[in-house]
CSV table of C-alpha atoms in Angstrom, one decimal:
chain,number,residue,atom,x,y,z
A,1,ASP,CA,-15.4,6.3,-5.4
A,2,VAL,CA,-12.0,7.8,-5.9
A,3,LYS,CA,-10.3,6.3,-9.0
A,4,VAL,CA,-6.5,6.2,-9.8
A,5,THR,CA,-5.9,4.8,-13.2
A,6,GLN,CA,-2.4,4.0,-14.8
A,7,SER,CA,-1.9,3.7,-18.4
A,8,SER,CA,-0.5,0.0,-18.5
A,9,ARG,CA,-0.6,-2.8,-16.2
A,10,TYR,CA,2.4,-4.6,-17.8
A,11,LEU,CA,5.1,-3.0,-19.8
A,12,VAL,CA,8.2,-4.3,-21.5
A,13,LYS,CA,10.9,-1.9,-22.9
A,14,ARG,CA,14.5,-2.1,-24.2
A,15,THR,CA,17.4,-0.5,-22.4
A,16,GLY,CA,17.9,3.0,-23.6
A,17,GLU,CA,14.4,3.5,-24.4
A,18,LYS,CA,12.3,6.6,-23.3
A,19,VAL,CA,9.5,5.4,-21.1
A,20,PHE,CA,6.2,7.2,-20.0
A,21,LEU,CA,4.1,6.0,-17.2
A,22,GLU,CA,0.8,7.9,-17.1
A,23,CYS,CA,-1.4,8.2,-13.9
A,24,VAL,CA,-4.7,10.0,-13.8
A,25,GLN,CA,-7.1,10.6,-10.8
A,26,ASP,CA,-10.7,11.7,-11.0
A,27,MET,CA,-11.2,13.3,-7.4
A,28,ASP,CA,-9.5,16.7,-7.7
A,29,HIS,CA,-6.6,15.7,-5.5
A,30,GLU,CA,-3.8,18.1,-5.0
A,31,ASN,CA,-1.1,15.9,-4.1
A,32,MET,CA,-0.1,13.0,-6.6
A,33,PHE,CA,2.9,10.4,-6.1
A,34,TRP,CA,5.1,8.0,-7.9
A,35,TYR,CA,6.5,5.0,-6.0
A,36,ARG,CA,8.5,2.0,-7.0
A,37,GLN,CA,8.2,-1.3,-5.1
A,38,ASP,CA,10.9,-3.9,-4.9
A,39,PRO,CA,10.7,-7.0,-2.9
A,40,GLY,CA,12.2,-6.5,0.7
A,41,LEU,CA,12.4,-2.6,0.2
A,42,GLY,CA,8.7,-1.7,0.3
A,43,LEU,CA,7.6,1.4,-1.4
A,44,ARG,CA,10.1,4.2,-2.2
A,45,LEU,CA,9.1,7.6,-3.2
A,46,ILE,CA,10.4,8.7,-6.6
A,47,TYR,CA,8.7,12.1,-7.0
A,48,PHE,CA,5.5,13.9,-5.8
A,49,SER,CA,3.6,16.9,-7.0
A,50,TYR,CA,1.3,19.2,-4.7
A,51,ASP,CA,0.0,21.3,-7.4
A,52,VAL,CA,0.0,21.7,-11.2
A,53,LYS,CA,3.5,22.3,-12.5
A,54,MET,CA,4.9,21.7,-9.0
A,55,LYS,CA,7.1,18.9,-8.3
A,56,GLU,CA,9.4,17.5,-5.5
A,57,LYS,CA,12.1,14.9,-5.3
A,58,GLY,CA,11.3,12.1,-3.2
A,59,ASP,CA,14.0,9.5,-2.0
A,60,ILE,CA,15.0,8.1,-5.3
A,61,PRO,CA,14.6,10.5,-8.1
A,62,GLU,CA,17.7,9.7,-10.0
A,63,GLY,CA,16.9,8.5,-13.8
A,64,TYR,CA,13.6,9.8,-13.4
A,65,SER,CA,11.5,12.9,-14.2
A,66,VAL,CA,7.9,13.8,-13.9
A,67,SER,CA,5.4,16.2,-15.5
A,68,ARG,CA,2.1,17.5,-14.2
A,69,GLU,CA,0.5,19.8,-16.6
A,70,LYS,CA,-3.2,19.3,-15.6
A,71,LYS,CA,-4.3,18.6,-12.1
A,72,GLU,CA,-5.6,15.1,-12.8
A,73,ARG,CA,-2.6,13.7,-14.5
A,74,PHE,CA,0.9,12.9,-13.3
A,75,SER,CA,3.4,11.5,-15.7
A,76,LEU,CA,6.7,9.6,-14.7
A,77,ILE,CA,9.4,9.5,-17.3
A,78,LEU,CA,12.2,7.3,-17.8
A,79,GLU,CA,14.5,9.3,-19.8
A,80,SER,CA,16.8,6.3,-20.7
A,81,ALA,CA,15.5,2.9,-19.2
A,82,SER,CA,17.8,0.9,-17.6
A,83,THR,CA,17.5,-2.8,-16.5
A,84,ASN,CA,17.9,-1.7,-12.9
A,85,GLN,CA,14.4,0.2,-13.4
A,86,THR,CA,12.6,-3.1,-13.7
A,87,SER,CA,10.2,-2.8,-11.0
A,88,MET,CA,6.6,-2.3,-10.0
A,89,TYR,CA,5.6,1.5,-10.2
A,90,LEU,CA,2.7,2.5,-8.1
A,91,CYS,CA,0.8,5.8,-8.7
A,92,ALA,CA,-1.1,7.5,-5.6
A,93,SER,CA,-3.1,10.9,-5.0
A,94,SER,CA,-4.2,12.5,-1.8
A,95,LEU,CA,-5.7,15.6,-0.6
A,96,ILE,CA,-3.9,18.5,1.1
A,97,SER,CA,-5.1,18.3,4.5
A,98,PRO,CA,-3.8,17.6,8.0
A,99,ASN,CA,-6.9,15.3,8.3
A,100,SER,CA,-6.4,13.6,5.2
A,101,TYR,CA,-6.8,10.1,5.8
A,102,GLU,CA,-5.0,8.1,3.1
A,103,GLN,CA,-3.5,7.7,-0.1
A,104,TYR,CA,-5.5,6.4,-3.2
A,105,PHE,CA,-3.6,3.9,-5.1
A,106,GLY,CA,-3.7,2.8,-8.8
A,107,PRO,CA,-3.5,-0.8,-9.8
A,108,GLY,CA,0.3,-0.5,-10.6
A,109,THR,CA,2.5,-0.9,-13.7
A,110,ARG,CA,4.9,-3.8,-13.7
A,111,LEU,CA,7.7,-2.4,-16.1
A,112,THR,CA,10.4,-4.9,-17.3
A,113,VAL,CA,13.6,-3.3,-18.9
A,114,THR,CA,15.6,-5.9,-21.0
B,1,ALA,CA,17.3,7.0,9.7
B,2,GLN,CA,14.4,4.9,8.5
B,3,LYS,CA,11.2,6.6,9.2
B,4,ILE,CA,9.2,3.5,9.2
B,5,THR,CA,10.7,0.2,10.5
B,6,GLN,CA,8.8,-3.1,10.0
B,7,THR,CA,11.0,-5.8,11.7
B,8,GLN,CA,8.9,-9.0,10.6
B,9,PRO,CA,9.5,-9.8,7.1
B,10,GLY,CA,7.2,-12.8,7.4
B,11,MET,CA,4.8,-14.1,9.6
B,12,PHE,CA,2.7,-17.2,10.1
B,13,VAL,CA,-0.6,-17.3,11.8
B,14,GLN,CA,-3.3,-20.1,12.2
B,15,GLU,CA,-6.8,-19.4,11.0
B,16,LYS,CA,-9.0,-18.0,13.6
B,17,GLU,CA,-6.1,-16.9,15.8
B,18,ALA,CA,-5.0,-13.2,16.4
B,19,VAL,CA,-1.9,-11.8,14.8
B,20,THR,CA,0.2,-8.6,15.6
B,21,LEU,CA,2.2,-6.9,13.0
B,22,ASP,CA,5.0,-4.6,14.2
B,23,CYS,CA,5.5,-1.1,13.2
B,24,THR,CA,7.7,1.6,14.6
B,25,TYR,CA,8.1,5.2,13.3
B,26,ASP,CA,10.5,8.1,13.5
B,27,THR,CA,9.4,11.7,13.4
B,28,SER,CA,9.9,15.0,15.3
B,29,ASP,CA,6.3,16.4,14.0
B,30,GLN,CA,3.7,16.8,16.5
B,31,SER,CA,1.1,16.2,13.9
B,32,TYR,CA,1.2,13.2,11.8
B,33,GLY,CA,-0.8,10.1,10.6
B,34,LEU,CA,-0.2,6.3,10.7
B,35,PHE,CA,-1.6,4.0,8.2
B,36,TRP,CA,-1.8,0.3,7.4
B,37,TYR,CA,-2.3,-0.9,3.9
B,38,LYS,CA,-2.7,-4.4,2.8
B,39,GLN,CA,-1.6,-5.7,-0.5
B,40,PRO,CA,-2.9,-9.1,-1.9
B,41,SER,CA,-1.2,-11.2,-4.4
B,42,SER,CA,-3.1,-9.3,-7.1
B,43,GLY,CA,-1.3,-6.0,-6.2
B,44,GLU,CA,-3.5,-3.3,-5.4
B,45,MET,CA,-3.0,-1.3,-2.3
B,46,ILE,CA,-6.1,-1.5,0.3
B,47,PHE,CA,-6.3,1.0,2.9
B,48,LEU,CA,-7.1,-0.8,6.3
B,49,ILE,CA,-6.8,1.7,9.1
B,50,TYR,CA,-5.6,5.0,10.1
B,51,GLN,CA,-4.5,6.8,13.5
B,52,GLY,CA,-3.9,10.3,14.0
B,53,SER,CA,-1.2,11.5,16.4
B,54,TYR,CA,-3.8,13.4,18.4
B,55,ASP,CA,-6.2,10.6,18.6
B,56,GLU,CA,-6.3,9.4,22.1
B,57,GLN,CA,-8.1,6.1,21.5
B,58,ASN,CA,-6.8,3.5,19.5
B,59,ALA,CA,-8.2,3.2,16.1
B,60,THR,CA,-10.4,-0.1,15.2
B,61,GLU,CA,-11.9,-1.1,12.0
B,62,GLY,CA,-13.8,-4.4,12.0
B,63,ARG,CA,-11.1,-7.1,12.7
B,64,TYR,CA,-8.4,-4.6,12.6
B,65,SER,CA,-7.2,-2.4,15.6
B,66,LEU,CA,-3.9,-0.1,15.8
B,67,ASN,CA,-2.2,-0.5,19.0
B,68,PHE,CA,-0.8,3.0,19.2
B,69,GLN,CA,2.0,3.7,21.6
B,70,LYS,CA,3.1,7.2,21.2
B,71,ALA,CA,5.9,7.3,23.6
B,72,ARG,CA,7.4,4.3,22.1
B,73,LYS,CA,6.7,5.4,18.7
B,74,SER,CA,5.0,2.2,17.8
B,75,ALA,CA,1.7,1.6,15.8
B,76,ASN,CA,1.3,-2.1,15.6
B,77,LEU,CA,-1.6,-3.8,13.7
B,78,VAL,CA,-3.8,-6.5,15.3
B,79,ILE,CA,-5.7,-8.6,13.3
B,80,SER,CA,-8.4,-10.6,15.2
B,81,ALA,CA,-9.7,-14.1,14.1
B,82,SER,CA,-7.4,-14.4,11.1
B,83,GLN,CA,-9.1,-15.6,7.8
B,84,LEU,CA,-7.3,-17.1,4.9
B,85,GLY,CA,-8.1,-14.0,2.9
B,86,ASP,CA,-5.8,-12.2,5.2
B,87,SER,CA,-2.8,-13.6,3.6
B,88,ALA,CA,-1.0,-10.7,2.0
B,89,MET,CA,1.7,-8.3,2.3
B,90,TYR,CA,1.2,-5.5,5.1
B,91,PHE,CA,2.7,-2.0,5.0
B,92,CYS,CA,2.7,0.4,7.6
B,93,ALA,CA,3.0,4.0,6.7
B,94,MET,CA,3.2,7.6,8.2
B,95,ARG,CA,2.1,10.9,6.8
B,96,GLU,CA,3.9,13.9,8.0
B,97,GLY,CA,2.4,17.5,6.8
B,98,ARG,CA,4.6,20.0,5.7
B,99,TYR,CA,3.4,23.5,4.6
B,100,ASN,CA,1.0,22.7,1.6
B,101,PHE,CA,1.6,19.1,0.9
B,102,ASN,CA,1.8,15.8,2.8
B,103,LYS,CA,4.7,13.2,2.4
B,104,PHE,CA,4.1,9.6,3.0
B,105,TYR,CA,7.0,7.2,4.1
B,106,PHE,CA,6.3,3.2,4.0
B,107,GLY,CA,7.9,0.4,5.6
B,108,SER,CA,9.4,-2.6,4.0
B,109,GLY,CA,6.3,-4.7,4.7
B,110,THR,CA,5.4,-8.0,6.4
B,111,LYS,CA,4.3,-11.0,4.4
B,112,LEU,CA,1.4,-12.7,6.4
B,113,ASN,CA,0.5,-16.4,5.9
B,114,VAL,CA,-2.7,-17.5,7.4
B,115,LYS,CA,-2.8,-21.3,7.6
B,116,PRO,CA,-5.7,-23.3,7.6
């Protein structure tokens, strides 16, 4: 079974703090993704990575950065957390293949910035 | 333009009845994939069903089927014989393949409530 784990289920941070969200997958997937989920907006892609040290901006990268030093680990960094970054953050991974069937998701991290 | 559009923010269905959740997509790729995910209140994303753009038959997985109409660019999810446990958010998603990576797009979701 593919497993995608995220470092925290719930996180509370103060405005201006630097926040690290960690994601680890155990299936040797090339692609990894970070989304945020907000009511009425669905899942919006922040960043994705298709290989170690490679990253691409998604639809809403402002205020975020990422790091992928090892294939299994993809980190999302909020350089200076703001209240509008309060959200559910979902990590996912997938194979690189035209026939790949799905993304595998982690359980999510609910981040509150006060 | 939106890549994935789900026009039903919320729906109700009576237990044991069938329900259709709408999804339309926008792509100029010839090769793409369409997915449906279920997200219960616990928050995990559960993969339900997949349809490839070259698949001629509609995908089916148990009580789930995907009504794929390529010319209309629609990929509606049909749930037959609804159960109380089907109450959840449902997301339609599309994968476009580009070079060496796959990018996924999600709709805004439909909240389904199954009434006893």
